[in-house]
PDB file of C-alpha atoms and ligand atoms in Angstrom:
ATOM      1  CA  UNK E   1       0.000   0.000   0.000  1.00 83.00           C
ATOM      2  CA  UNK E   2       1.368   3.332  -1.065  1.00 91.00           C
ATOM      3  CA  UNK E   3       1.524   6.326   1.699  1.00 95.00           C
ATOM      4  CA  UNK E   4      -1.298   8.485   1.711  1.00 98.00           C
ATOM      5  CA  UNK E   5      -1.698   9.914   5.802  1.00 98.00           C
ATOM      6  CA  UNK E   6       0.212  13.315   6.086  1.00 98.00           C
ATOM      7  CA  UNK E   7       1.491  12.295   9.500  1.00 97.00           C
ATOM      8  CA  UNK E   8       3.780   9.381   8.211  1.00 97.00           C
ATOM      9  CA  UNK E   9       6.082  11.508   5.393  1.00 97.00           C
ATOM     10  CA  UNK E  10       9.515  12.252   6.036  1.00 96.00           C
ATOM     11  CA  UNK E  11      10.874  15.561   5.202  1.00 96.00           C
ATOM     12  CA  UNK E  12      11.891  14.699   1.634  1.00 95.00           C
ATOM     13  CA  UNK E  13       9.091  12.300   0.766  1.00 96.00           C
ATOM     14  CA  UNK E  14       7.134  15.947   1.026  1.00 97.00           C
ATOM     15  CA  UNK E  15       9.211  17.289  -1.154  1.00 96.00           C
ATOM     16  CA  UNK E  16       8.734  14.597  -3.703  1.00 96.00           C
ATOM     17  CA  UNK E  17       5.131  14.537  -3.701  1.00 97.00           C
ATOM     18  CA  UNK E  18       5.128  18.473  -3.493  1.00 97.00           C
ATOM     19  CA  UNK E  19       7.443  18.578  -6.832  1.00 97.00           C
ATOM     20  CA  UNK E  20       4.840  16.249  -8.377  1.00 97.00           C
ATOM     21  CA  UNK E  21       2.245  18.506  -7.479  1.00 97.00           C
ATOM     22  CA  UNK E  22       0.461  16.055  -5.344  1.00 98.00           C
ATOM     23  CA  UNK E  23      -3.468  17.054  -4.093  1.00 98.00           C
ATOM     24  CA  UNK E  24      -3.606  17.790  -0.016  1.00 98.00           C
ATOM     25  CA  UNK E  25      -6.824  16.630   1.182  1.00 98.00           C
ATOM     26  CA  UNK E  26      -7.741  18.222   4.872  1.00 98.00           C
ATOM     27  CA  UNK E  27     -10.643  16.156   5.986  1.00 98.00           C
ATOM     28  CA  UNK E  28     -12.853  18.349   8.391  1.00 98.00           C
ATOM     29  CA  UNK E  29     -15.717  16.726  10.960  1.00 98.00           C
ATOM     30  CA  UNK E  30     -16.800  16.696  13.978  1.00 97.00           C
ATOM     31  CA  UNK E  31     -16.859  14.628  17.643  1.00 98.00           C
ATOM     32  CA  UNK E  32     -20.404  15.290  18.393  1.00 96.00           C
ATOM     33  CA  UNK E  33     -23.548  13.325  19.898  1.00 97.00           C
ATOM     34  CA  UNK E  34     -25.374  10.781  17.171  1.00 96.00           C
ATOM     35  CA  UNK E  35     -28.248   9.807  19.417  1.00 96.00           C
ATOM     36  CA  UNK E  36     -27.792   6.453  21.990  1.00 97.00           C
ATOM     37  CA  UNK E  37     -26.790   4.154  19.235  1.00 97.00           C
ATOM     38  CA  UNK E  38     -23.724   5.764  17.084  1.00 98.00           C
ATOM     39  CA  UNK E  39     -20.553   6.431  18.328  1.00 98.00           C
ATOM     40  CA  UNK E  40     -19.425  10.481  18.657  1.00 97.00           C
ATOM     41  CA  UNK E  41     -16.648   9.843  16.232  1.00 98.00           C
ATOM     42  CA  UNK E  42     -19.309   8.974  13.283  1.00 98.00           C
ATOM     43  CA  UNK E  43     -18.671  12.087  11.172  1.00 97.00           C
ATOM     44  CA  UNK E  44     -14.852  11.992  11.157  1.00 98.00           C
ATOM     45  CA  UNK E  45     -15.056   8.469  10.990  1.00 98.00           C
ATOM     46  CA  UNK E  46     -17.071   8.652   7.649  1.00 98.00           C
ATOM     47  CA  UNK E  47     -15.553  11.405   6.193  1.00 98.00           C
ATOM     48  CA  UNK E  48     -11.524  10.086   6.839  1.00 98.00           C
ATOM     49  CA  UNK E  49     -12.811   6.616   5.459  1.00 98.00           C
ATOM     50  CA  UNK E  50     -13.441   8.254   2.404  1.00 98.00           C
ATOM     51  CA  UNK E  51     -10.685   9.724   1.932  1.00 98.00           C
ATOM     52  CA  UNK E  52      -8.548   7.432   2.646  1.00 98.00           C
ATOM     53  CA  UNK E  53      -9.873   4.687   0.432  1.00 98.00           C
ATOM     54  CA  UNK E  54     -10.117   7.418  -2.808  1.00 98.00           C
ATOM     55  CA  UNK E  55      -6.377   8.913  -2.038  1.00 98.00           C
ATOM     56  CA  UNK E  56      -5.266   5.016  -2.071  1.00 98.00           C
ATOM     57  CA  UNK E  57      -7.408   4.461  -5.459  1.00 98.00           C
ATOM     58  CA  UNK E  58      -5.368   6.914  -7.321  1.00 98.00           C
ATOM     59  CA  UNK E  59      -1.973   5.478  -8.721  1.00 96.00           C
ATOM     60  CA  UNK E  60      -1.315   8.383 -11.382  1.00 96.00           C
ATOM     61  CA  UNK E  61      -0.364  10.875  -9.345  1.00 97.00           C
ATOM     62  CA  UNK E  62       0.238  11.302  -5.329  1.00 97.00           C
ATOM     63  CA  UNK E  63      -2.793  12.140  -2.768  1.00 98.00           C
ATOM     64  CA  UNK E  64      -1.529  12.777   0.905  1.00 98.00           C
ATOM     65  CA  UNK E  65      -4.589  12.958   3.570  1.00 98.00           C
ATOM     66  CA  UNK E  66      -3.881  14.868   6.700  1.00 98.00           C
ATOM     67  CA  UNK E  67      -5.180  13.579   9.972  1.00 98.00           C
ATOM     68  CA  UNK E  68      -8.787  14.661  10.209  1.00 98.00           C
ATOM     69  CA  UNK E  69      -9.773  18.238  12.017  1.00 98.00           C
ATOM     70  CA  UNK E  70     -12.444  16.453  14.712  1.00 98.00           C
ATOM     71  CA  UNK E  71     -13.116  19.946  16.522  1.00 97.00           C
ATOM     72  CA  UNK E  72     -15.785  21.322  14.001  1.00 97.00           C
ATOM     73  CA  UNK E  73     -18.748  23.750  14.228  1.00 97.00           C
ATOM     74  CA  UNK E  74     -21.600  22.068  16.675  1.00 96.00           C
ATOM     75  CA  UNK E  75     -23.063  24.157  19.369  1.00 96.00           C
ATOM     76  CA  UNK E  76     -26.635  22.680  18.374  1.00 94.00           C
ATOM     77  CA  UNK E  77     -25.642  19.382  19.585  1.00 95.00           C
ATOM     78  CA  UNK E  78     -24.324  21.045  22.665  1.00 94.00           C
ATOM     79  CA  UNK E  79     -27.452  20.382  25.179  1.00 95.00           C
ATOM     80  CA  UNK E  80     -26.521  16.324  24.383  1.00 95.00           C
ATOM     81  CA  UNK E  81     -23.343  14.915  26.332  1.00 96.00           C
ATOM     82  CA  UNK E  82     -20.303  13.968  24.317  1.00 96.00           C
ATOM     83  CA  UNK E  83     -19.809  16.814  21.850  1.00 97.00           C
ATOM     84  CA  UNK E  84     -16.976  19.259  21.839  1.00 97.00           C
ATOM     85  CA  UNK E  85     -17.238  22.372  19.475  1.00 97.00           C
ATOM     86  CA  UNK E  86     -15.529  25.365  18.700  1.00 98.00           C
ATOM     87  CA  UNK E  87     -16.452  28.922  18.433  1.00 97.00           C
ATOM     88  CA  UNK E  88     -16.990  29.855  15.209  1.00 97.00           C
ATOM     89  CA  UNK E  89     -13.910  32.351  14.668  1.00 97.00           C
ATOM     90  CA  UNK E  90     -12.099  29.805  16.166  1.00 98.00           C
ATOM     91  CA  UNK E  91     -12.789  27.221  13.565  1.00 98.00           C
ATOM     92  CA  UNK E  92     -12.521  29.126  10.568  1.00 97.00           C
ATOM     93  CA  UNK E  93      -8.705  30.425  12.170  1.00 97.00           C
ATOM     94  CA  UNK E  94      -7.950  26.653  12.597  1.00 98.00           C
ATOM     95  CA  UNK E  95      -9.068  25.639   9.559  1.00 97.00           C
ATOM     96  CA  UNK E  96      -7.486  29.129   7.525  1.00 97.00           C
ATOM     97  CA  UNK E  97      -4.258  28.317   9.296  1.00 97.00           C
ATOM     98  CA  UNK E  98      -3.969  24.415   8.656  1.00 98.00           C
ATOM     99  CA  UNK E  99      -4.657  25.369   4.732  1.00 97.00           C
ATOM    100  CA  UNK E 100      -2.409  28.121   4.773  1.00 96.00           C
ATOM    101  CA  UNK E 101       0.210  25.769   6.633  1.00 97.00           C
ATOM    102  CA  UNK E 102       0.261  23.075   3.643  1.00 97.00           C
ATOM    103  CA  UNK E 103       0.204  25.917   1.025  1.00 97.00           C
ATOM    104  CA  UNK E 104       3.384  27.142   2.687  1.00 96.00           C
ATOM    105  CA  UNK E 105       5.075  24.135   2.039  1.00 96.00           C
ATOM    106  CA  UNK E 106       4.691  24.203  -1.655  1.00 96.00           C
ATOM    107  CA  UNK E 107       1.341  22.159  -2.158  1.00 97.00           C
ATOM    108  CA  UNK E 108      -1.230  24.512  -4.278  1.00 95.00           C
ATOM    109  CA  UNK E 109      -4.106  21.552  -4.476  1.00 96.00           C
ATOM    110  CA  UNK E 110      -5.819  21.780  -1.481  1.00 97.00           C
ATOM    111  CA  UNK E 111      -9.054  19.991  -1.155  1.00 97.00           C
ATOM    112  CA  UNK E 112     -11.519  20.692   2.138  1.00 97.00           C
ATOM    113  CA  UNK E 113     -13.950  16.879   2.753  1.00 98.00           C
ATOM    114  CA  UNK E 114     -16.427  17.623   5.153  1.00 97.00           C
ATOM    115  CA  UNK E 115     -17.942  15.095   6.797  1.00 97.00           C
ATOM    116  CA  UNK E 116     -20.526  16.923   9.270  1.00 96.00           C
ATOM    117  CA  UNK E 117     -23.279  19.393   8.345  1.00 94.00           C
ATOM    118  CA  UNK E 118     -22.744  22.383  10.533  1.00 95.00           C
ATOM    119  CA  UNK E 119     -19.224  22.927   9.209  1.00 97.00           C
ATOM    120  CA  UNK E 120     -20.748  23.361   5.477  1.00 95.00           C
ATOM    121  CA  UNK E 121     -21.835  26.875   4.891  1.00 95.00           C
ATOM    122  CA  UNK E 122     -18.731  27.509   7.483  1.00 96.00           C
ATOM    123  CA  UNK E 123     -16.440  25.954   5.237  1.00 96.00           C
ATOM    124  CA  UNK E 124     -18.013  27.330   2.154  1.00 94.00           C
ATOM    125  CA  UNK E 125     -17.032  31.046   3.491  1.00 94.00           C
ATOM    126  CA  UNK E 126     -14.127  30.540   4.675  1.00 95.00           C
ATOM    127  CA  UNK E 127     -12.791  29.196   1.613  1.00 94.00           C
ATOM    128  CA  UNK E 128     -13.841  32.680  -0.059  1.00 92.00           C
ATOM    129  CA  UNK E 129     -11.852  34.128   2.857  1.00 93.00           C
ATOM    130  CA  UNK E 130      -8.944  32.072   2.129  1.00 94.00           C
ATOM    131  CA  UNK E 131      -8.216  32.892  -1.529  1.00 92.00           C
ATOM    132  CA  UNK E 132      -9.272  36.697  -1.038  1.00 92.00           C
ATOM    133  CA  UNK E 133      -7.283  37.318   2.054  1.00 93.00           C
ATOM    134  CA  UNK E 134      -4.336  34.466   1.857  1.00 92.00           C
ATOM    135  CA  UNK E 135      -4.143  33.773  -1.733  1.00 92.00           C
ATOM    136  CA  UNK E 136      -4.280  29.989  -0.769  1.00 93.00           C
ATOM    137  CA  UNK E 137      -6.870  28.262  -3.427  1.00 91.00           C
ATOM    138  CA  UNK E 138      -8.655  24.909  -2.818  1.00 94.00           C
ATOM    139  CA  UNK E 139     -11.389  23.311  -3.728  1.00 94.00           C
ATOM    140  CA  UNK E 140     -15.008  21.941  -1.077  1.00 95.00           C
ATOM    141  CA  UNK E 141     -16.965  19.066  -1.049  1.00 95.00           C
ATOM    142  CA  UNK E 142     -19.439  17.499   1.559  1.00 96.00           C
ATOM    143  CA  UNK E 143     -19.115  13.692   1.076  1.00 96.00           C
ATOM    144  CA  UNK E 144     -22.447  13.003   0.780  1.00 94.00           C
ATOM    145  CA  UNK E 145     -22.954  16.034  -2.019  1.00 91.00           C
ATOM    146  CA  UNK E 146     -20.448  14.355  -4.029  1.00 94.00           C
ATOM    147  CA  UNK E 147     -21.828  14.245  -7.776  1.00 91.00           C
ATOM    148  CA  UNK E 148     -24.089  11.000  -7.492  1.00 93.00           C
ATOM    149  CA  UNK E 149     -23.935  10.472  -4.196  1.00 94.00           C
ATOM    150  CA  UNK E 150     -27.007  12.263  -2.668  1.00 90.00           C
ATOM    151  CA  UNK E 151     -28.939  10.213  -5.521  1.00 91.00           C
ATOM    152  CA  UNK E 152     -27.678   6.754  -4.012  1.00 93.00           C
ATOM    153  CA  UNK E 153     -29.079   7.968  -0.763  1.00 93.00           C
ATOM    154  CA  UNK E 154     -32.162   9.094  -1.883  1.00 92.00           C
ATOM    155  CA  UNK E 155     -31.982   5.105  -3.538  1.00 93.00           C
ATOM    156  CA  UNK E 156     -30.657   3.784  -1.066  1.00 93.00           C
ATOM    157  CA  UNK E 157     -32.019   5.289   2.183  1.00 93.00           C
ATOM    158  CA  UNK E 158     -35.231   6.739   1.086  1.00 88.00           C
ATOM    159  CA  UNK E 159     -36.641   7.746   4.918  1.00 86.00           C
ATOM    160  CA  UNK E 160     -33.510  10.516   5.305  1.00 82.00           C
ATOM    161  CA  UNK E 161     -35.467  11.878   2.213  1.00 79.00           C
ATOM    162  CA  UNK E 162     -32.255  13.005   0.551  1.00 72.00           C
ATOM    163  CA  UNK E 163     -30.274  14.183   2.957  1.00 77.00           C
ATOM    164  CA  UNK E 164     -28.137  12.898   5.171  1.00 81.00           C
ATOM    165  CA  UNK E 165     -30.333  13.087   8.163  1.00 85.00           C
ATOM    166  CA  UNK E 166     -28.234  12.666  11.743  1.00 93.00           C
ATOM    167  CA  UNK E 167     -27.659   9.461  13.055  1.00 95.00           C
ATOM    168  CA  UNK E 168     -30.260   8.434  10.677  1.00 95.00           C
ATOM    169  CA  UNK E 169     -30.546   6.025   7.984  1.00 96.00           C
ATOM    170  CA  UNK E 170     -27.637   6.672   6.023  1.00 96.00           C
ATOM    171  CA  UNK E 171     -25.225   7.720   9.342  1.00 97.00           C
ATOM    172  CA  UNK E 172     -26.728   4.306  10.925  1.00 97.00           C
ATOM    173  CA  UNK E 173     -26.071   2.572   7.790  1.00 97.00           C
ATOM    174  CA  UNK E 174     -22.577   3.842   7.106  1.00 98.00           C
ATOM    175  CA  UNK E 175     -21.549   3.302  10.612  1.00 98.00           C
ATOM    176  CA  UNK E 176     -22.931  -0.669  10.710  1.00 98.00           C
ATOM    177  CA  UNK E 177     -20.470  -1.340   7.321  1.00 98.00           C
ATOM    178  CA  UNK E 178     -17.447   1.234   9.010  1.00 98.00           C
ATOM    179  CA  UNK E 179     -17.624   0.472  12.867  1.00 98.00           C
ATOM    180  CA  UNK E 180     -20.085  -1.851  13.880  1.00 98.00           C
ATOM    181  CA  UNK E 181     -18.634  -3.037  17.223  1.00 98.00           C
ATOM    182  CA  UNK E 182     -19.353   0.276  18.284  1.00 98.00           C
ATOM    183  CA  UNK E 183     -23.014   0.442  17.073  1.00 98.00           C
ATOM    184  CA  UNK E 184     -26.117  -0.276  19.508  1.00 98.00           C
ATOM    185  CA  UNK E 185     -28.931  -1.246  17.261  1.00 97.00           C
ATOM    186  CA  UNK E 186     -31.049  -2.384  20.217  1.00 97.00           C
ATOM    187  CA  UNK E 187     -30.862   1.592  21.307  1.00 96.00           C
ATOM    188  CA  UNK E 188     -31.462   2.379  17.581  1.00 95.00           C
ATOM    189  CA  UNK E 189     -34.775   4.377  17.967  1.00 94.00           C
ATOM    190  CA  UNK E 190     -35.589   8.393  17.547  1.00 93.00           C
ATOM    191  CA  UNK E 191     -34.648  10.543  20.276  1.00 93.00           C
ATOM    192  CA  UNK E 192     -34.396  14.512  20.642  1.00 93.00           C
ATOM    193  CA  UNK E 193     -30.823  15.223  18.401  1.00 92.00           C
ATOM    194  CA  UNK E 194     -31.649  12.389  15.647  1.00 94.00           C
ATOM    195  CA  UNK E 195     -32.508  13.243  12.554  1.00 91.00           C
ATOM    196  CA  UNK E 196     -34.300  10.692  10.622  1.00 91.00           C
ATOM    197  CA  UNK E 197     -35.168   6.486  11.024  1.00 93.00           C
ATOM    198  CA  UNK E 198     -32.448   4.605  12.894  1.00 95.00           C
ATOM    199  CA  UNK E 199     -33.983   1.600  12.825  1.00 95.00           C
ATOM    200  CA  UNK E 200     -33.977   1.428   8.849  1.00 95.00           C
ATOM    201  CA  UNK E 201     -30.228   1.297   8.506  1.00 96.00           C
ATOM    202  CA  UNK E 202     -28.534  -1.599   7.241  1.00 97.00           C
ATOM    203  CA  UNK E 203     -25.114  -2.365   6.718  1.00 98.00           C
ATOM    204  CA  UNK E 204     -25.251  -3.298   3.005  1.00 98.00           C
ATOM    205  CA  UNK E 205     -26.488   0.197   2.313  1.00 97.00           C
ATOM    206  CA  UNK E 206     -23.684   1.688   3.917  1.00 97.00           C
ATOM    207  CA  UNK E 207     -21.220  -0.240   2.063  1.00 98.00           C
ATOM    208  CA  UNK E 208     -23.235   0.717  -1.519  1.00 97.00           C
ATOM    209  CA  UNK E 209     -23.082   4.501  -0.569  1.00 97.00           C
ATOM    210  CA  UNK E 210     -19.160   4.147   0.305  1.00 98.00           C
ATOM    211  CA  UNK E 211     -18.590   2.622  -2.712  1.00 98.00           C
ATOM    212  CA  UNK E 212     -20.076   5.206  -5.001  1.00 97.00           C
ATOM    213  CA  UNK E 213     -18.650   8.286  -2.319  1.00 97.00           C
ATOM    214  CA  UNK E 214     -14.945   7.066  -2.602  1.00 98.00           C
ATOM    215  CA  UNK E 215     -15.859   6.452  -6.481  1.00 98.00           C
ATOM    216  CA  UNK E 216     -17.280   9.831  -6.993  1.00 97.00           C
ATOM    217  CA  UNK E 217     -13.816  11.577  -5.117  1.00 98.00           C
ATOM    218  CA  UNK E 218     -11.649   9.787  -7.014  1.00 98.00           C
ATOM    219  CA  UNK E 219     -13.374  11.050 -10.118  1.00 97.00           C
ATOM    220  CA  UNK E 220     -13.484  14.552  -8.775  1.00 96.00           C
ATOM    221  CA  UNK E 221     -10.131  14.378  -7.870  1.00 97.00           C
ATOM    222  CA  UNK E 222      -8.722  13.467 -11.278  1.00 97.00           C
ATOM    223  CA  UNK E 223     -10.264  16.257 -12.841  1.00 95.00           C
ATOM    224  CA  UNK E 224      -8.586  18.417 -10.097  1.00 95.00           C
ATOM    225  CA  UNK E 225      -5.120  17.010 -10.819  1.00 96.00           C
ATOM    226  CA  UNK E 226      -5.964  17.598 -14.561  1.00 94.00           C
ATOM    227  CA  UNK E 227      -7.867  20.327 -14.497  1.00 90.00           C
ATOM    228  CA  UNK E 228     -10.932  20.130 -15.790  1.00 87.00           C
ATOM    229  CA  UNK E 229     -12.532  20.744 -12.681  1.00 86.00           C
ATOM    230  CA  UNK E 230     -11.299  24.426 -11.827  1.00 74.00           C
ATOM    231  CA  UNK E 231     -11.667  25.111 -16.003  1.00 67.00           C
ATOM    232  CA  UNK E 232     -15.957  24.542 -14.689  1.00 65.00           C
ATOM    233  CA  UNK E 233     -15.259  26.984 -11.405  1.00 61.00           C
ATOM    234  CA  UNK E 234     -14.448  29.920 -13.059  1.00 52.00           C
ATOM    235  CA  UNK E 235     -15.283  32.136  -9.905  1.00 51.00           C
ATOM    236  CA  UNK E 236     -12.527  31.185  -8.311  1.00 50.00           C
ATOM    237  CA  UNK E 237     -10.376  32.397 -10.972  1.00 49.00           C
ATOM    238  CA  UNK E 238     -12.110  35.991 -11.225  1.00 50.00           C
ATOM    239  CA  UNK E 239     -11.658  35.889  -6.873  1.00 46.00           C
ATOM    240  CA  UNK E 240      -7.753  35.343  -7.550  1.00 40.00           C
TER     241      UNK E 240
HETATM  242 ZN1   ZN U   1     -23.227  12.843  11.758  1.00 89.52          ZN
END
């Protein structure tokens, strides 16, 4: 298995994969309550998972993965035990200054995989904020708004209605296929800070919407490498 985690480089194996202008993905989530049955980790779990498995996909060119950002935006899921959140300056000065950080080092594709819903429209802005004010570009995605992968939930998980619910369907789901010693399916039932049908998820359905997620980034990352896919974000030229 190639290297992909950040943490395990040596000094010149970054320089290598910075002269071959290798993508930096920062995956960004949360340690937050996900009712009585899923474990707090679920959103970093997810969203590192994915990673992972689409940086070790690629062969063509390198992918390095840092170690996932677990403090994220959740004071609504403060009032259940269990989460830990940051202020919201705080988190977009952590997150500006760990992109900033890999930019310094020579890396210019930067790519932002969110795995937890509060940090979106966070993440969103502060990526505006990071081009206008530190001239670092990168790219955003939400794992489960990866192109086809909101239409394999809707498939797939039809009682989250689309979305990715909160310790729903899909979260219950992805969690039985990911970490299933540390689901409790007999405590698997709606409660205030749940989102959606617990009881419905299944661990085959987690494994389909893995599949296409980690299919979908590797995709999406290709055309980054190439591309193609800041040629279709022309914004973020006009921003630069
Ligand atoms: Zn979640």
């Amino acid at each position: 298995m190639k290297k992909i985690l950040w943490e395990t480089l040596r000094r010149s194996e970054f320089e290598d994969a910075m002269k071959a202008d290798a993508i930096v993905i920062i995956p960004v989530a949360s340690v937050e309550q996900h009712g009585n049955h899923l474990p707090i980790n679920t959103d970093t779990n997810c969203c590192f998972t994915v990673a992972q498995r689409a940086a070790q996909a690629i062969e063509e060119f390198p992918v390095l993965v840092l170690p996932p950002i677990w403090t994220g935006y959740s004071p609504h899921h403060m009032p259940y035990p269990g989460t830990i959140t940051l202020k919201y300056h705080t988190f977009v000065e952590l997150l500006t200054q760990v992109a900033a950080s890999v930019h310094a080092h020579g890396f210019k594709k930067i790519f932002f995989l969110n795995g937890h819903y509060g940090n979106a429209p966070v993440i969103a802005a502060m990526r505006t904020k990071l081009a206008a004010e530190e001239g670092v570009s990168c790219i955003g995605y939400n794992y489960w708004d990866l192109p086809s992968v909101s239409e394999e939930i809707k498939k797939v998980c039809p009682s989250d209605k689309g979305f990715l619910g909160h310790s729903g369907e899909v979260e219950t789901s992805l969690q039985l296929y990911l970490q299933p010693e540390l689901v409790n399916m007999e405590a698997a039932t709606w409660v205030p800070g749940v989102w959606g049908d617990p009881s419905a998820g299944a661990r085959q359905k987690g494994e389909r919407i893995i599949d296409v997620a980690v299919n979908s980034l590797v995709k999406i990352l290709r055309d980054y490498y190439s591309g193609v896919l800041e040629d279709k974000l022309v914004w973020r030229k006009e921003i630069l």
